Amino acid sequence: MKLGLSLPHLGETTPDRIVDFAQRTESLGYDSLWALERLLRPIEPQNAPAGQFRLTELPRHYANVFDPIETLTYVAAHTRTIGLGTSVINALFHVPVVLARRLSTLDHFSGGRLIVGLGQGWSAEEFEAANVPMRRRGNGFAEYIEALQAAWGPDPVSFQGRFYRIPPAQIGPKPLQPGGFQVLVGVSPASDVPVERAGRTGLGLHPMITDWETFERQLAVFRAAAPVGRQPGPIVVRVSNPITETPIDDADRSPLSGSVDQVKDDLHRAADLGINHVMWDLNRHVPYDAQLCLLEPLIAARPS
């Protein structure tokens, strides 16, 4: 099983600190590093759509977030083998052709180590700042992925959709990885609609795990939606709760969190469900160094 960690690229951080963390993580044997995207930190945030969660105040370190692509490019120059993922870029805030070229460029500069995780976005203030209507979510996001994949495909590229158009053209660079990128779609536990869409269109899944029942239901929806005769896309699970020095009562504990021994058991349960890549989002649980030390025993104990 592959294990990954988020980079300390937000809040009170520096390029040197990011590189030091990346090199330590790589030397310990982790498989991937991840960077998120935040355009801004609204002072009075509105609620997320569809009742996903209630917002009162976003974390203060969201006020200073290094861009994920530039951060991963810098890290690529200071590491050699570790995978580099976006968890996640809010695709709708970007022009498809521009994002396609930036991601392909990073793939070349990293020697083919990029993992592409994309989301629809949820912050009304970020949509306002990007001058993109929130109603673009859903069908607009699905079409965005099609336009992105077209830009990565053979030249001449051409795409005509409802929301996005690409005139016949040559577009490069293409992804360095053979066959192009396998895009992971970031999903929350609130709705199965994007999960079903990801499975039906052959995309990968990047779910946030909060409880086993919801997670297993989403896995079933995702796999059942895959076209007949086609393998479902890859799954990289995101964990947002911390590792602790002492055990947590199971009634109060979310999957893949708690003490090292509890997480070890959960990793085997995840492996039994066919999961082979888990990443911990440490951005809510600084200091990073403490979490890195607590997580280190999992490297040797992870399922094969």
XYZ file of C-alpha atoms in Angstrom:
304
model
C 0.000 0.000 0.000
C 1.186 3.495 -0.865
C 1.215 6.212 1.802
C 1.301 9.963 1.236
C 1.346 13.236 3.179
C 0.346 16.811 2.448
C 3.070 19.422 2.142
C 3.419 22.281 4.662
C 2.835 24.925 1.979
C 0.350 27.138 3.809
C 0.312 29.358 6.843
C 3.641 30.380 8.363
C 5.947 28.450 6.067
C 8.897 28.999 3.750
C 10.276 27.346 0.613
C 13.169 25.921 2.658
C 10.785 24.359 5.155
C 8.727 22.804 2.346
C 11.826 21.296 0.715
C 13.165 19.999 4.041
C 9.849 18.273 4.757
C 9.700 16.820 1.223
C 13.230 15.421 1.381
C 12.676 13.917 4.842
C 9.426 12.343 3.688
C 11.089 10.864 0.620
C 14.024 9.507 2.641
C 11.626 7.808 5.083
C 9.998 5.881 2.265
C 6.684 7.646 1.746
C 5.218 7.350 -1.733
C 3.594 10.717 -2.382
C 3.388 14.390 -1.397
C 0.311 16.547 -1.982
C -0.530 20.239 -2.313
C -3.937 21.901 -2.123
C -5.371 25.049 -3.697
C -7.049 27.955 -1.924
C -7.622 31.242 -3.719
C -8.458 33.199 -0.597
C -9.726 33.071 2.979
C -13.090 34.850 3.224
C -13.584 36.891 6.381
C -17.277 35.958 6.649
C -17.643 32.683 4.721
C -20.979 31.554 3.378
C -22.224 28.017 3.885
C -21.018 25.330 1.500
C -23.574 24.157 -1.099
C -26.100 21.387 -0.511
C -25.573 21.475 3.249
C -22.210 19.699 3.039
C -20.983 21.415 6.189
C -21.550 24.632 8.079
C -18.844 27.247 7.950
C -18.196 29.688 10.738
C -14.490 30.401 10.332
C -11.962 28.859 7.994
C -8.505 27.923 9.324
C -6.281 30.973 9.636
C -3.478 29.378 7.626
C -5.773 29.485 4.557
C -4.876 33.177 4.383
C -1.434 32.278 3.001
C -1.267 29.328 0.608
C 1.521 28.783 -1.913
C 0.163 27.780 -5.325
C 0.098 23.972 -5.685
C 1.647 23.736 -9.159
C 4.539 26.082 -8.450
C 5.082 24.414 -5.065
C 5.190 20.928 -6.562
C 7.499 22.098 -9.345
C 9.910 23.475 -6.746
C 9.694 20.251 -4.749
C 10.256 18.215 -7.930
C 13.603 19.938 -8.388
C 14.678 18.905 -4.869
C 13.452 15.290 -4.831
C 13.977 12.311 -7.106
C 11.393 9.566 -6.764
C 8.408 10.537 -4.610
C 5.040 11.059 -6.311
C 3.630 14.595 -6.427
C -0.128 15.101 -6.250
C -2.685 17.910 -6.270
C -5.276 17.457 -3.522
C -7.042 19.258 -5.007
C -6.953 21.943 -7.679
C -10.357 23.570 -8.151
C -10.563 23.065 -11.895
C -13.387 25.484 -12.680
C -11.255 28.459 -11.628
C -8.838 27.792 -14.518
C -8.964 27.818 -18.328
C -8.773 24.149 -19.432
C -5.985 24.654 -21.983
C -3.903 26.700 -19.532
C -4.251 24.149 -16.739
C -3.565 21.278 -19.154
C -0.264 22.840 -20.205
C 0.794 23.750 -16.661
C 0.168 20.228 -15.392
C 1.966 18.663 -18.347
C 4.906 20.991 -17.770
C 5.092 19.871 -14.141
C 4.922 16.248 -15.266
C 7.975 16.790 -17.488
C 9.901 18.725 -14.830
C 9.233 15.970 -12.266
C 10.152 13.105 -14.573
C 6.581 11.780 -14.787
C 5.738 11.818 -11.081
C 2.560 13.913 -11.151
C -0.799 12.685 -9.782
C -3.679 14.952 -10.825
C -6.457 15.484 -8.283
C -9.195 17.925 -9.302
C -12.288 19.217 -7.530
C -15.311 21.360 -8.328
C -14.752 23.900 -5.545
C -17.227 24.791 -2.816
C -16.445 28.323 -1.632
C -18.934 30.914 -2.915
C -16.341 33.638 -2.343
C -13.743 31.820 -4.457
C -16.239 31.384 -7.294
C -16.992 35.096 -7.080
C -13.302 35.986 -7.167
C -12.731 33.654 -10.149
C -15.739 35.183 -11.957
C -17.250 31.719 -12.463
C -20.887 30.919 -11.564
C -21.364 28.160 -8.998
C -23.993 26.596 -11.259
C -21.073 25.543 -13.482
C -20.541 22.689 -11.012
C -21.815 19.260 -12.042
C -22.262 19.117 -15.816
C -19.821 21.994 -16.280
C -17.159 20.155 -14.305
C -17.723 16.965 -16.322
C -17.288 18.920 -19.559
C -14.198 20.637 -18.146
C -12.538 17.236 -17.701
C -13.380 16.363 -21.309
C -11.786 19.598 -22.534
C -8.717 18.955 -20.378
C -8.327 15.428 -21.728
C -8.741 16.705 -25.270
C -5.857 19.142 -24.741
C -3.707 16.235 -23.542
C -4.697 14.095 -26.535
C -3.162 13.819 -29.998
C -2.791 16.904 -32.169
C -4.628 18.510 -33.759
C -6.787 19.158 -30.692
C -10.368 20.281 -31.145
C -13.212 20.511 -28.639
C -16.703 21.965 -28.877
C -18.895 21.896 -25.767
C -21.535 23.954 -24.073
C -19.141 25.691 -21.691
C -15.683 25.170 -23.234
C -14.323 25.332 -26.767
C -10.895 24.671 -28.213
C -10.340 25.560 -31.891
C -8.350 23.070 -34.006
C -4.782 23.525 -32.803
C -1.549 21.967 -31.692
C -1.232 22.094 -27.893
C 1.832 21.110 -25.945
C 3.515 19.863 -23.971
C 1.605 16.626 -23.608
C 1.915 14.597 -20.393
C 5.196 12.749 -20.078
C 3.497 9.708 -18.543
C 2.553 7.113 -21.184
C -1.158 7.236 -21.871
C -1.558 10.594 -20.121
C -2.892 11.395 -16.674
C -5.427 9.417 -14.708
C -7.454 12.227 -13.132
C -8.695 11.758 -9.564
C -11.948 13.511 -8.654
C -12.117 14.904 -5.143
C -15.443 14.040 -3.477
C -16.994 14.636 -0.067
C -19.237 12.225 1.848
C -22.241 14.510 1.215
C -23.286 13.254 -2.219
C -22.896 10.142 -4.361
C -23.619 11.987 -7.621
C -19.990 12.981 -8.373
C -18.881 9.510 -7.245
C -21.174 7.858 -9.793
C -20.096 10.295 -12.502
C -16.415 9.585 -11.839
C -16.973 5.840 -12.087
C -19.094 6.118 -15.236
C -16.562 8.290 -17.068
C -13.503 6.240 -16.134
C -11.982 8.778 -13.748
C -10.248 7.995 -10.484
C -11.617 8.830 -7.043
C -10.140 10.940 -4.245
C -12.659 10.586 -1.396
C -12.465 12.126 2.049
C -13.145 9.323 4.525
C -15.231 10.165 7.599
C -16.855 6.842 8.467
C -16.668 3.295 7.123
C -20.345 2.978 6.212
C -20.383 6.040 3.957
C -17.016 5.180 2.475
C -17.981 1.610 1.612
C -21.216 2.859 0.035
C -19.267 5.303 -2.130
C -16.874 2.554 -3.195
C -19.823 0.390 -4.249
C -21.391 3.269 -6.211
C -18.086 4.078 -7.885
C -17.305 0.530 -8.918
C -20.838 -0.280 -10.040
C -20.837 2.767 -12.330
C -17.767 1.612 -14.285
C -18.629 0.595 -17.874
C -18.976 -3.144 -18.448
C -15.623 -4.740 -19.193
C -13.648 -1.751 -17.913
C -11.721 -1.569 -14.658
C -12.727 1.294 -12.309
C -10.227 4.121 -11.986
C -7.698 4.308 -9.146
C -8.640 5.444 -5.636
C -6.521 7.593 -3.339
C -8.165 8.047 0.069
C -7.755 11.364 1.900
C -7.639 11.401 5.703
C -8.146 14.727 7.467
C -7.927 13.586 11.101
C -4.628 13.267 12.985
C -2.519 10.464 14.353
C -2.477 10.573 18.174
C -0.016 9.349 20.778
C -2.703 7.458 22.673
C -5.699 5.451 21.409
C -9.065 7.093 20.795
C -12.333 5.444 21.762
C -13.701 3.785 18.619
C -17.054 5.499 19.120
C -15.323 8.877 18.692
C -12.752 7.883 16.077
C -12.935 8.312 12.315
C -11.229 5.774 10.017
C -7.437 5.874 9.654
C -7.003 8.168 12.638
C -6.147 7.584 16.288
C -3.062 5.799 17.552
C -0.553 4.061 15.301
C -1.896 0.634 16.246
C -5.448 1.705 15.452
C -4.353 3.086 12.095
C -2.427 -0.109 11.310
C -5.644 -2.101 11.747
C -7.536 0.387 9.586
C -4.942 0.151 6.812
C -5.533 -3.586 6.621
C -9.284 -3.002 6.503
C -8.781 -0.496 3.680
C -6.560 -2.982 1.844
C -9.293 -5.607 2.131
C -11.588 -3.108 0.403
C -9.142 -2.838 -2.486
C -7.548 0.465 -1.460
C -3.843 0.763 -2.223
C -3.111 4.483 -1.646
C -3.877 6.607 1.425
C -2.788 10.191 2.060
C -2.998 12.225 5.259
C -3.925 15.888 4.969
C -1.914 17.384 7.824
C -2.951 20.974 7.161
C -5.403 21.054 10.051
C -3.011 19.395 12.462
C 0.191 21.340 12.711
C 2.947 21.032 13.776
C 3.825 18.845 10.831
C 6.973 17.455 12.424
C 5.033 15.882 15.291
C 2.635 14.192 12.877
C 5.530 12.986 10.722
C 7.154 11.297 13.726
C 3.880 9.650 14.761
C 3.226 8.398 11.234
C 6.725 6.993 10.669
C 6.051 3.493 12.143
C 3.328 2.978 9.534
C 5.910 2.805 6.743
C 7.186 -0.591 7.838
C 3.777 -1.830 9.018
C 1.669 -1.031 5.954
C -0.029 -3.866 4.047
C 1.966 -5.250 1.142
